[in-house]
């Protein structure tokens, strides 16, 4: 049984032009995100009924260490990819950018000093990821503050839940498939352009939800 289906994009493929091109968005969504969705369903189908029928991806990722070893790596990769991309699409919009304001700005300033310092660190450390991965702004329940982390490949920040209690707020995909058609090897240019499409209203919603838990 296929538990998970590809979530629709909340906008058209050309909405993020010129910062992220329509062709990249279409392939990224219909091919890559679809492949993670299919891979997650396939990995779960190889497990017993306890896991086969689960349909809450966050619960699955939080409990990744309980997944039987024969499927754990596949669920980590495809389940992470499934959830990361669902968050990624929603965290962008046409006419995005600027600064979050309100409580999230306060939290960012407390950790990083200023919004520009945050943006510099996020950009620099995400550009510097070796190979494929994601840069993340997360809320840390243990410290009641926000922080920046990088995650390799498709591993989700939720998989750190049991030890570090982090909640993903805003992630940036720096796999080559996310930018190669338009930017080729120029990852820094892609990262710089991406700030223009960040949907801070969505990130603030994620932050408020994390605070309420
Ligand atoms: Mn991707």
Short mmCIF file of C-alpha atoms and ligand atoms in Angstrom, two decimals:
data_model
loop_
_atom_site.label_atom_id
_atom_site.label_comp_id
_atom_site.label_asym_id
_atom_site.label_seq_id
_atom_site.Cartn_x
_atom_site.Cartn_y
_atom_site.Cartn_z
CA UNK A 1 0.00 0.00 0.00
CA UNK A 2 1.30 3.42 -0.92
CA UNK A 3 0.95 5.57 2.20
CA UNK A 4 2.46 8.73 0.80
CA UNK A 5 1.64 10.80 -2.28
CA UNK A 6 3.54 13.66 -3.88
CA UNK A 7 2.24 16.92 -2.35
CA UNK A 8 1.25 19.47 -5.01
CA UNK A 9 3.34 22.62 -5.35
CA UNK A 10 1.52 25.58 -3.79
CA UNK A 11 2.31 27.68 -6.92
CA UNK A 12 3.12 27.20 -10.60
CA UNK A 13 6.53 26.00 -11.77
CA UNK A 14 7.48 29.45 -13.11
CA UNK A 15 6.48 31.32 -9.93
CA UNK A 16 10.00 31.61 -8.55
CA UNK A 17 11.52 32.97 -11.79
CA UNK A 18 14.04 34.44 -12.32
CA UNK A 19 15.63 33.19 -9.08
CA UNK A 20 14.71 29.54 -9.58
CA UNK A 21 13.76 28.60 -13.13
CA UNK A 22 10.59 26.75 -14.14
CA UNK A 23 12.35 23.78 -15.73
CA UNK A 24 14.37 23.11 -12.58
CA UNK A 25 11.23 23.37 -10.44
CA UNK A 26 9.29 20.98 -12.68
CA UNK A 27 12.01 18.31 -12.76
CA UNK A 28 12.77 18.77 -9.07
CA UNK A 29 9.12 18.29 -8.12
CA UNK A 30 7.87 15.70 -10.64
CA UNK A 31 11.03 13.59 -10.84
CA UNK A 32 13.14 14.00 -7.70
CA UNK A 33 10.43 14.55 -5.08
CA UNK A 34 8.33 11.84 -6.76
CA UNK A 35 11.28 9.44 -6.53
CA UNK A 36 11.66 10.07 -2.77
CA UNK A 37 7.92 9.53 -2.35
CA UNK A 38 8.03 6.23 -4.26
CA UNK A 39 11.21 5.16 -2.46
CA UNK A 40 9.62 5.84 0.94
CA UNK A 41 6.52 3.78 0.05
CA UNK A 42 8.67 0.94 -1.21
CA UNK A 43 10.89 0.94 1.88
CA UNK A 44 7.85 0.89 4.20
CA UNK A 45 6.23 -1.90 2.18
CA UNK A 46 9.19 -4.14 3.04
CA UNK A 47 8.44 -3.78 6.76
CA UNK A 48 5.92 -5.44 9.06
CA UNK A 49 2.43 -4.08 9.67
CA UNK A 50 3.68 -1.94 12.57
CA UNK A 51 5.45 0.32 10.04
CA UNK A 52 3.66 -0.41 6.77
CA UNK A 53 0.55 1.54 7.65
CA UNK A 54 2.15 4.58 9.23
CA UNK A 55 1.28 7.80 7.47
CA UNK A 56 2.84 10.47 9.73
CA UNK A 57 6.25 11.14 8.23
CA UNK A 58 7.44 13.26 11.17
CA UNK A 59 6.69 10.44 13.62
CA UNK A 60 8.57 8.00 11.36
CA UNK A 61 11.62 10.27 11.15
CA UNK A 62 11.64 11.00 14.89
CA UNK A 63 11.75 7.25 15.50
CA UNK A 64 14.19 6.37 12.74
CA UNK A 65 16.37 4.35 15.13
CA UNK A 66 13.42 2.01 15.78
CA UNK A 67 13.03 1.11 12.11
CA UNK A 68 14.33 -2.40 11.41
CA UNK A 69 17.88 -2.26 10.15
CA UNK A 70 17.12 -3.75 6.74
CA UNK A 71 15.01 -0.70 5.83
CA UNK A 72 16.39 2.05 8.08
CA UNK A 73 18.80 3.56 5.60
CA UNK A 74 16.17 3.65 2.82
CA UNK A 75 13.54 5.23 5.09
CA UNK A 76 16.09 7.76 6.34
CA UNK A 77 16.99 8.75 2.78
CA UNK A 78 13.63 8.66 1.03
CA UNK A 79 11.55 9.68 4.04
CA UNK A 80 13.92 12.56 4.69
CA UNK A 81 13.75 13.55 1.03
CA UNK A 82 9.96 13.30 1.09
CA UNK A 83 9.59 15.60 4.12
CA UNK A 84 12.47 17.98 3.30
CA UNK A 85 11.02 18.81 -0.11
CA UNK A 86 7.48 19.21 1.23
CA UNK A 87 8.86 21.82 3.65
CA UNK A 88 11.06 23.37 0.96
CA UNK A 89 8.23 24.09 -1.52
CA UNK A 90 6.12 25.74 1.15
CA UNK A 91 9.01 27.85 2.42
CA UNK A 92 9.27 29.69 -0.91
CA UNK A 93 6.93 31.99 -2.81
CA UNK A 94 6.80 34.53 -5.58
CA UNK A 95 7.71 37.93 -4.12
CA UNK A 96 9.30 36.47 -1.00
CA UNK A 97 12.44 37.62 0.73
CA UNK A 98 12.96 40.43 3.21
CA UNK A 99 13.09 39.73 6.91
CA UNK A 100 10.73 37.74 9.14
CA UNK A 101 9.95 40.35 11.79
CA UNK A 102 8.21 39.72 15.13
CA UNK A 103 9.28 36.93 17.47
CA UNK A 104 11.30 35.06 14.85
CA UNK A 105 13.47 38.10 14.20
CA UNK A 106 14.05 38.41 17.94
CA UNK A 107 15.08 34.76 18.14
CA UNK A 108 17.40 35.12 15.14
CA UNK A 109 19.01 38.24 16.59
CA UNK A 110 19.51 36.52 19.95
CA UNK A 111 21.42 33.63 18.35
CA UNK A 112 23.22 35.27 15.46
CA UNK A 113 23.49 38.95 16.47
CA UNK A 114 21.55 40.36 13.54
CA UNK A 115 19.58 39.23 10.52
CA UNK A 116 22.55 39.97 8.25
CA UNK A 117 24.86 37.90 10.44
CA UNK A 118 22.35 35.05 10.29
CA UNK A 119 22.08 35.34 6.51
CA UNK A 120 25.87 35.37 6.15
CA UNK A 121 26.36 32.29 8.31
CA UNK A 122 23.49 30.38 6.69
CA UNK A 123 24.77 31.22 3.19
CA UNK A 124 28.45 30.56 3.86
CA UNK A 125 27.96 27.26 5.70
CA UNK A 126 25.34 25.98 3.25
CA UNK A 127 27.52 26.80 0.25
CA UNK A 128 30.35 24.94 2.00
CA UNK A 129 28.44 21.63 2.37
CA UNK A 130 30.58 18.92 0.80
CA UNK A 131 28.65 16.99 -1.81
CA UNK A 132 24.86 16.96 -1.37
CA UNK A 133 22.88 18.17 1.60
CA UNK A 134 20.78 20.87 3.18
CA UNK A 135 21.30 23.95 5.35
CA UNK A 136 18.66 24.45 8.04
CA UNK A 137 17.40 27.05 10.46
CA UNK A 138 15.94 24.98 13.29
CA UNK A 139 14.27 25.61 16.63
CA UNK A 140 15.95 23.80 19.50
CA UNK A 141 13.47 22.90 22.21
CA UNK A 142 16.25 22.20 24.73
CA UNK A 143 17.70 25.71 24.49
CA UNK A 144 14.44 27.46 23.51
CA UNK A 145 16.31 29.17 20.69
CA UNK A 146 17.00 28.93 16.98
CA UNK A 147 20.22 27.59 15.48
CA UNK A 148 21.80 26.75 12.14
CA UNK A 149 22.69 23.18 11.22
CA UNK A 150 23.65 21.32 8.07
CA UNK A 151 22.43 17.82 7.26
CA UNK A 152 24.03 15.43 4.76
CA UNK A 153 22.21 13.96 1.76
CA UNK A 154 18.47 13.76 2.59
CA UNK A 155 18.77 13.11 6.32
CA UNK A 156 16.03 15.10 8.06
CA UNK A 157 16.60 17.33 11.10
CA UNK A 158 13.70 15.39 12.67
CA UNK A 159 15.99 12.35 12.95
CA UNK A 160 17.92 14.23 15.67
CA UNK A 161 14.76 14.62 17.76
CA UNK A 162 15.55 12.07 20.45
CA UNK A 163 18.95 13.56 21.27
CA UNK A 164 18.72 17.24 20.30
CA UNK A 165 15.01 18.16 20.07
CA UNK A 166 15.36 20.25 16.93
CA UNK A 167 12.43 21.29 14.75
CA UNK A 168 13.09 22.26 11.10
CA UNK A 169 11.94 25.80 10.30
CA UNK A 170 13.64 26.71 7.00
CA UNK A 171 15.75 24.46 4.80
CA UNK A 172 17.78 25.04 1.65
CA UNK A 173 18.46 22.18 -0.76
CA UNK A 174 21.96 22.40 -2.26
CA UNK A 175 21.88 19.16 -4.20
CA UNK A 176 23.06 19.96 -7.74
CA UNK A 177 19.61 18.96 -9.07
CA UNK A 178 18.25 22.04 -7.26
CA UNK A 179 20.28 24.54 -9.28
CA UNK A 180 22.47 22.99 -11.97
CA UNK A 181 20.35 23.82 -15.03
CA UNK A 182 20.43 27.55 -14.32
CA UNK A 183 23.52 28.04 -12.18
CA UNK A 184 25.76 25.11 -13.24
CA UNK A 185 28.57 24.95 -10.65
CA UNK A 186 27.76 28.37 -9.15
CA UNK A 187 26.19 27.23 -5.88
CA UNK A 188 26.90 30.61 -4.17
CA UNK A 189 24.84 32.43 -6.83
CA UNK A 190 21.91 30.04 -6.32
CA UNK A 191 22.06 30.49 -2.55
CA UNK A 192 22.22 34.29 -2.90
CA UNK A 193 19.21 34.28 -5.27
CA UNK A 194 17.17 31.95 -3.05
CA UNK A 195 16.85 34.59 -0.29
CA UNK A 196 14.59 36.52 -2.69
CA UNK A 197 11.95 33.78 -2.62
CA UNK A 198 11.94 32.83 1.07
CA UNK A 199 8.37 32.77 2.39
CA UNK A 200 8.89 34.15 5.89
CA UNK A 201 5.18 33.88 6.74
CA UNK A 202 5.49 30.11 6.38
CA UNK A 203 8.73 30.00 8.39
CA UNK A 204 7.07 32.05 11.14
CA UNK A 205 4.17 29.57 11.17
CA UNK A 206 6.65 26.72 11.63
CA UNK A 207 8.28 28.68 14.46
CA UNK A 208 4.96 29.36 16.22
CA UNK A 209 3.99 25.69 15.94
CA UNK A 210 7.33 24.63 17.38
CA UNK A 211 6.87 27.03 20.31
CA UNK A 212 3.40 25.69 21.06
CA UNK A 213 4.51 22.07 21.36
MN1 LIG B 1 16.11 18.24 -3.99
#
